[in-house]
Coordinates of C-alpha atoms in Angstrom, one line a residue:
X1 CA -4.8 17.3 -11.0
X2 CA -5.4 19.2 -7.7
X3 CA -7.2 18.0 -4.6
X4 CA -11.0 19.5 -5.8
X5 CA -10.5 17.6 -9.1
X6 CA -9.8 14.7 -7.6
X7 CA -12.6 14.7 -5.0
X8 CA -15.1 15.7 -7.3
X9 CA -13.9 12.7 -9.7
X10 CA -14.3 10.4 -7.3
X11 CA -17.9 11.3 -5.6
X12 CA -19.1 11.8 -9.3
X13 CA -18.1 7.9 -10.0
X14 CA -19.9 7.2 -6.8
X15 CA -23.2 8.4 -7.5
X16 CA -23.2 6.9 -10.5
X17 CA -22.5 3.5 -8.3
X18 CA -19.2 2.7 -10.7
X19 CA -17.0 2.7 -7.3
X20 CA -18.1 1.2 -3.9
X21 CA -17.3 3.5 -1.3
X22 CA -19.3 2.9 2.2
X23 CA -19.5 6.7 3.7
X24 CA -21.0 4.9 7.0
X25 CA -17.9 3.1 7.9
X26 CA -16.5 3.5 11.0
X27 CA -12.4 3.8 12.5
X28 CA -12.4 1.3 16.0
X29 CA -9.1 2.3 17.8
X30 CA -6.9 -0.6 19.4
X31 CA -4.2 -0.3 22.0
X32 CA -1.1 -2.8 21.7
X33 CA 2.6 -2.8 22.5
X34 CA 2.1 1.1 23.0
X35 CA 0.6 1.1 19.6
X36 CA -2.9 2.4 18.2
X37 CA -4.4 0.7 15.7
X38 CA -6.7 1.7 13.8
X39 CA -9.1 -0.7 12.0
X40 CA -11.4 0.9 9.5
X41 CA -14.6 -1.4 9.4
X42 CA -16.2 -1.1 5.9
X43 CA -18.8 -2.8 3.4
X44 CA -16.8 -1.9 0.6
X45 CA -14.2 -4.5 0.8
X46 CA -16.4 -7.6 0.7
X47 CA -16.0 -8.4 -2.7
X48 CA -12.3 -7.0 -3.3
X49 CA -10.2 -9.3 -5.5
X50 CA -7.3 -11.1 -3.6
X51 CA -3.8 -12.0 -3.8
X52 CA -5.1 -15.5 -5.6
X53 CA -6.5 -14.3 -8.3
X54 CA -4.0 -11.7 -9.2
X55 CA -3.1 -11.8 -13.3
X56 CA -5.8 -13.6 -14.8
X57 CA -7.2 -12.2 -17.5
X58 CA -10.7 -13.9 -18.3
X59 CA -12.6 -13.6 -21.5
X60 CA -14.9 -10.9 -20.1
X61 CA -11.2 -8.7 -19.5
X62 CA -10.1 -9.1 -23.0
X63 CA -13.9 -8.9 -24.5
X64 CA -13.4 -5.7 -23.1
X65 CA -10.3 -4.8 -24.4
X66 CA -8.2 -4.0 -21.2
X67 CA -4.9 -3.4 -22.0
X68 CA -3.1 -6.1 -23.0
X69 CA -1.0 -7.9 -20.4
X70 CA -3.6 -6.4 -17.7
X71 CA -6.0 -7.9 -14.8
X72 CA -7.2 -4.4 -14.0
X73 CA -10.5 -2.8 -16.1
X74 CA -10.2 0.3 -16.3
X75 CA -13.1 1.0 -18.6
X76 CA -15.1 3.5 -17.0
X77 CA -12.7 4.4 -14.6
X78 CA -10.0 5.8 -16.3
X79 CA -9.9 10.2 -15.1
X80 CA -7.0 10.6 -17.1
X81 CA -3.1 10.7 -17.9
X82 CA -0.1 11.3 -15.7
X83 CA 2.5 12.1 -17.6
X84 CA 3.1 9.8 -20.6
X85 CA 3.4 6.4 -18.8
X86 CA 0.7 6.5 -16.3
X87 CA -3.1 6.6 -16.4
X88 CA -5.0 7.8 -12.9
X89 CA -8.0 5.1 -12.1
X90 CA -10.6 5.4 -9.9
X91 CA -9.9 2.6 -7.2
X92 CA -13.6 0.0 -6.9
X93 CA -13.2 -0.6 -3.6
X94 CA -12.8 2.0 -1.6
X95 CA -11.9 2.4 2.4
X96 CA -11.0 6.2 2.0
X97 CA -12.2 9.2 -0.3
X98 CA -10.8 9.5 -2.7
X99 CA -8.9 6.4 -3.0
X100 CA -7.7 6.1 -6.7
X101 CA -4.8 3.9 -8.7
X102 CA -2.3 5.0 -10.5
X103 CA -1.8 2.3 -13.3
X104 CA 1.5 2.1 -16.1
X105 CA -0.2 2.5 -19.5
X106 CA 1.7 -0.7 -19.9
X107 CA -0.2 -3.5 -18.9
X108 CA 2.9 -6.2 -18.9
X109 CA 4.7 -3.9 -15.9
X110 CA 4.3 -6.4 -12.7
X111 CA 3.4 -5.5 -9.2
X112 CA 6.7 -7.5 -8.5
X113 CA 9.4 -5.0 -10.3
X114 CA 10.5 -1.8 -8.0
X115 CA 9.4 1.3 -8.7
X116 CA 11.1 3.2 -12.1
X117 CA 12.1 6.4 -12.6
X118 CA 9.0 6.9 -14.5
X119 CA 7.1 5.4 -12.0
X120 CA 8.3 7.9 -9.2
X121 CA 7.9 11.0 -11.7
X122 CA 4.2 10.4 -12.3
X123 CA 3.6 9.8 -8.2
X124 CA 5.9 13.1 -7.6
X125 CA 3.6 15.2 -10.3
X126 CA 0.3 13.9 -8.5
X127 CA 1.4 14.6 -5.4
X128 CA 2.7 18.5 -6.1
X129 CA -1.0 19.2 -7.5
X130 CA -2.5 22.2 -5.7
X131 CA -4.0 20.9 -2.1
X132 CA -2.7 17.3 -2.4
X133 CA -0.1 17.8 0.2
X134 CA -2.3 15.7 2.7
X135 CA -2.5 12.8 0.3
X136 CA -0.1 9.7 0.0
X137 CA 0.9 7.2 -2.4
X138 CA 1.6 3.4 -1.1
X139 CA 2.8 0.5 -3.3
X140 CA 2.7 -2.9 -2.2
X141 CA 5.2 -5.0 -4.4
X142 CA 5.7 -8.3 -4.4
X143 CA 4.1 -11.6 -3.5
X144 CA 4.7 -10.9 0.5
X145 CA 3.7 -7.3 0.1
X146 CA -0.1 -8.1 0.1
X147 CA -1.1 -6.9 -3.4
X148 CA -4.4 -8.0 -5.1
X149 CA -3.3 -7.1 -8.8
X150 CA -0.7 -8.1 -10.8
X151 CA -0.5 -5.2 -13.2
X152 CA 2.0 -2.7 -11.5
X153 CA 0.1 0.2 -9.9
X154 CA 0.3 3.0 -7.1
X155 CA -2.3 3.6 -4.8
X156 CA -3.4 7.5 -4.4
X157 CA -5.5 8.2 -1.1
X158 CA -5.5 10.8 1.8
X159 CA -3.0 10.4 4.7
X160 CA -4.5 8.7 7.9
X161 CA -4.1 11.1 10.7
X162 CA -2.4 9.2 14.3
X163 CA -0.4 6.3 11.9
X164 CA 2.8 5.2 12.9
X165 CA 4.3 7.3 10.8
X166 CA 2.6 10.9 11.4
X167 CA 5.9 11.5 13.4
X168 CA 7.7 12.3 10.5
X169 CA 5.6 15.4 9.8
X170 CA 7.4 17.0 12.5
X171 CA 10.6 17.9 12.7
X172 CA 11.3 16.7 16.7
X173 CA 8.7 14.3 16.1
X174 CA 9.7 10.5 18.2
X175 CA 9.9 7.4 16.7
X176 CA 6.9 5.0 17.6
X177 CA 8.2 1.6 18.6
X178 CA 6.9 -0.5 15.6
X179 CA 7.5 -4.4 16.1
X180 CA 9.5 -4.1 12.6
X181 CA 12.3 -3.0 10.9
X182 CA 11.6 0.0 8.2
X183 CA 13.8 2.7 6.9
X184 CA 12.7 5.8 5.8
X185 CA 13.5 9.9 5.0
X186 CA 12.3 13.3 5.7
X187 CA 12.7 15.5 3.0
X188 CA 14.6 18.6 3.2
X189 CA 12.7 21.1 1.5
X190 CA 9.3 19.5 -0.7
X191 CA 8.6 22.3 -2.1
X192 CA 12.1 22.3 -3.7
X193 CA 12.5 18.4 -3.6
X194 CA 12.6 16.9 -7.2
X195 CA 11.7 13.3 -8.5
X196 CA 15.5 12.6 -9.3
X197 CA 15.8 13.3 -5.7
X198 CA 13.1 11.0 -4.6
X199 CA 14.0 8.1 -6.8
X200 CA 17.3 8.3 -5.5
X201 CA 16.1 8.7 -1.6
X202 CA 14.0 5.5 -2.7
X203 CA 16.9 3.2 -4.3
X204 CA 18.5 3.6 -1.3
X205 CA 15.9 2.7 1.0
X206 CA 15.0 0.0 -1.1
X207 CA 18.5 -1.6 -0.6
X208 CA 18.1 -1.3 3.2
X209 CA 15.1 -3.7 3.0
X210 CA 16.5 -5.9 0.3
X211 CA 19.7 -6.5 3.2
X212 CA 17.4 -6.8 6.0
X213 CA 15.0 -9.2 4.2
X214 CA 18.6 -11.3 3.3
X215 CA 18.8 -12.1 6.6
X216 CA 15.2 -14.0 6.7
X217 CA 14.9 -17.6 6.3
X218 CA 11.0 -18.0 6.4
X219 CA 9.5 -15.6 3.4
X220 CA 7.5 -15.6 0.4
X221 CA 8.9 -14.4 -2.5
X222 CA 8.0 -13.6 -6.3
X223 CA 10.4 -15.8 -8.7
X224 CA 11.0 -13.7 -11.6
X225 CA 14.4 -12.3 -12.9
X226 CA 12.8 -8.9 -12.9
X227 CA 11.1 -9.3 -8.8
X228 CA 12.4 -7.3 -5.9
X229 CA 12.2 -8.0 -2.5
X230 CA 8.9 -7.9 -1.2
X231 CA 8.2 -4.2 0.1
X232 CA 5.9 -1.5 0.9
X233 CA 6.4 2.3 0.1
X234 CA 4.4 4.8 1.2
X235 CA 5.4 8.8 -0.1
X236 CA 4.5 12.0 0.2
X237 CA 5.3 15.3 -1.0
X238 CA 7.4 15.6 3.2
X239 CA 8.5 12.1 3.4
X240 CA 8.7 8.6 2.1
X241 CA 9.0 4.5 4.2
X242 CA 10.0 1.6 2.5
X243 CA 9.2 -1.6 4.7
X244 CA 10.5 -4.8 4.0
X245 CA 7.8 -8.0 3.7
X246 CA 8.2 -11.3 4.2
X247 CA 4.6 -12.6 4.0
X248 CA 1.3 -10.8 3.4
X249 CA -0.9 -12.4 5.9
X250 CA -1.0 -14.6 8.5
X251 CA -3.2 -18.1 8.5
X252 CA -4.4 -16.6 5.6
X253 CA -7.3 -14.4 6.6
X254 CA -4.9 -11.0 8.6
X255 CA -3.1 -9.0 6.4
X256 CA -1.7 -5.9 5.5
X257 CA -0.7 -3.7 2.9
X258 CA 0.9 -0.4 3.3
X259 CA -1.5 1.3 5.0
X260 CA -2.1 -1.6 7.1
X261 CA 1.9 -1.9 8.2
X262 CA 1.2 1.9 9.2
X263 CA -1.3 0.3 11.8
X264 CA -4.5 1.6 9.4
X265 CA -6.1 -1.5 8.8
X266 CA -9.1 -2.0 6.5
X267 CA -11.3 -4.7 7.0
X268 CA -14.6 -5.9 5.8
X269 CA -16.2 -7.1 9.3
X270 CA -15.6 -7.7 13.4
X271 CA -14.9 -11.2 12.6
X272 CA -11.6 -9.8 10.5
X273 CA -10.6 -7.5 13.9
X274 CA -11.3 -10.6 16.5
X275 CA -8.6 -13.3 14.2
X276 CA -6.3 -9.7 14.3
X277 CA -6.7 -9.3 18.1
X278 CA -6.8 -13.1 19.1
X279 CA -3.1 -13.4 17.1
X280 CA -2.2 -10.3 19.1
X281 CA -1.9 -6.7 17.0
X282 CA 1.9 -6.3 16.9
X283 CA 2.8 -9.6 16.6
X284 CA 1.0 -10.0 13.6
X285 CA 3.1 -7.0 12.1
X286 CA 6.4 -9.0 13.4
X287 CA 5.4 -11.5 11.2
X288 CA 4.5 -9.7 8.0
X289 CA 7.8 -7.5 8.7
X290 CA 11.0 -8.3 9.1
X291 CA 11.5 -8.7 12.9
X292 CA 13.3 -5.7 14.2
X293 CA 15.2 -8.2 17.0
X294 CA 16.5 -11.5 15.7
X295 CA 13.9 -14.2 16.0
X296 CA 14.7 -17.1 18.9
X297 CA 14.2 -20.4 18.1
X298 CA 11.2 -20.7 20.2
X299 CA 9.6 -17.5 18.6
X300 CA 10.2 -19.2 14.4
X301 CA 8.2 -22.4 16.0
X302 CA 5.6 -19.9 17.0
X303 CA 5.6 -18.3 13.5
X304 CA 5.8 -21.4 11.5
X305 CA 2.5 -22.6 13.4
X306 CA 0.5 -19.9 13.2
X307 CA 1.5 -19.0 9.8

């Protein structure tokens, strides 16, 4: 599937007003801690499911007949396969174009479990379509990830420009000062860079985050044999992060998922960017992260109120 295909997908489910997508939304830049943040202020997120209601499957799912073991519908959404264990879906609530998921066929795989070989494969084979070298896949697993589904899927969207991370698309490119820890890789060569290689490069990484997340006593965690730690991953075709979580929001109301831990923050009105800038930007990230200095006393009393 190659960049036209999937832009064409995408404004076709659109006009036929299957997928919201507000194409008047506006990006309001923030400065903090030597940071820019970006908040994209859209209509399209005010009826997005949450964390809360992630895996239940009410009569009008099944009437349907979504896959068994899902919380997702895809009916009417579905553009097609990737690979034998993934289906691409057009995403319904859309802060970037085209924003799709990328669902396993089975509907039992939770949000919770790491990322498979299988898994990897089928985000690899979307990404090395013709033009899609500008798009990115994130993940959010796990209960302090931020995720709003409980059937495991991948997120497919273009790559903000000015994240934290665009210094990775350059080779003498500095490290921004982010308020938390995250370990991630360049890759060599993409064009010659294989999936093996990439699910590798990820197991790794994802054992950095699962050591610094050990060291955190204040998290929220998913309590199944099969959860990993919570994390974000964000990949594409040049590089890939992996951020360690220990809660998804803050009071309740600021989050993040991937995107959002990359300082690209969608949001559904100015009321959601005043409770971000009145807890203060980077702090908020220190708190969904895993501090990158050791938390004082004084600053855990500070979390555990405002938490």
């Amino acid at each position: 599937m190659d960049q036209a295909f999937l832009i064409s997908e995408f404004d076709r489910l659109v006009s036929d007003g299957l997928v919201l997508y507000d194409d008047k939304q506006i990006v309001l830049r923030q400065q903090d801690g030597g940071l820019t943040f970006q908040f994209v202020l859209t209509a399209a997120l005010s009826k997005k499911p949450t964390a809360a209601t992630a895996g239940e499957q009410p009569q009008g799912l099944v009437e349907k007949k979504v896959r068994p073991g899902s919380d997702i519908d895809t009916n009417g959404y579905e553009i097609g396969e990737v690979g034998g264990s993934h289906v691409l879906v057009a995403n319904k609530f859309c802060y970037a174009r085209p924003h799709y998921l990328l669902l396993t066929k089975d509907g039992y795989q939770r949000q919770y479990e790491p990322l498979t070989r299988s898994d990897l494969t089928a985000a690899w084979s979307l990404l090395s379509g013709r033009g899609n070298e500008n798009f990115a896949i994130f993940f959010n697993c796990g209960k302090g990830a931020g995720y709003s589904r409980l059937h495991k899927h991948m997120q497919l969207m273009p790559l903000p420009a000015d994240s934290f991370a665009s210094f990775l698309d350059s080779a003498d490119g500095a490290e921004p000062n982010v308020p938390f820890q995250w370990f991630y890789q360049r890759f060599s060569e993409s064009s010659s860079t294989t999936a093996d290689e990439v699910v590798e490069i990820y197991q790794k990484l994802l054992e950095q985050a699962a050591a610094a997340i050990g060291t955190c006593q204040e998290l929220e965690t998913d309590k199944f044999p099969s959860a990993a730690c919570s994390h974000n991953v964000i990949l594409t075709t040049r590089w890939i992060v992996v951020i360690p979580r220990r809660r998804p929001s803050v009071r309740g109301e600021s989050g993040a998922n991937a995107m959002g831990m990359l300082g690209y923050i969608a949001v559904s009105s100015q009321s959601d960017i005043d409770k971000w800038m009145d807890q203060g930007l980077s702090n908020l990230l220190r708190q969904l992260g895993v501090p990158k200095t050791p938390l004082l006393s004084s600053d855990q009393d500070q979390e555990i109120n405002t938490v």
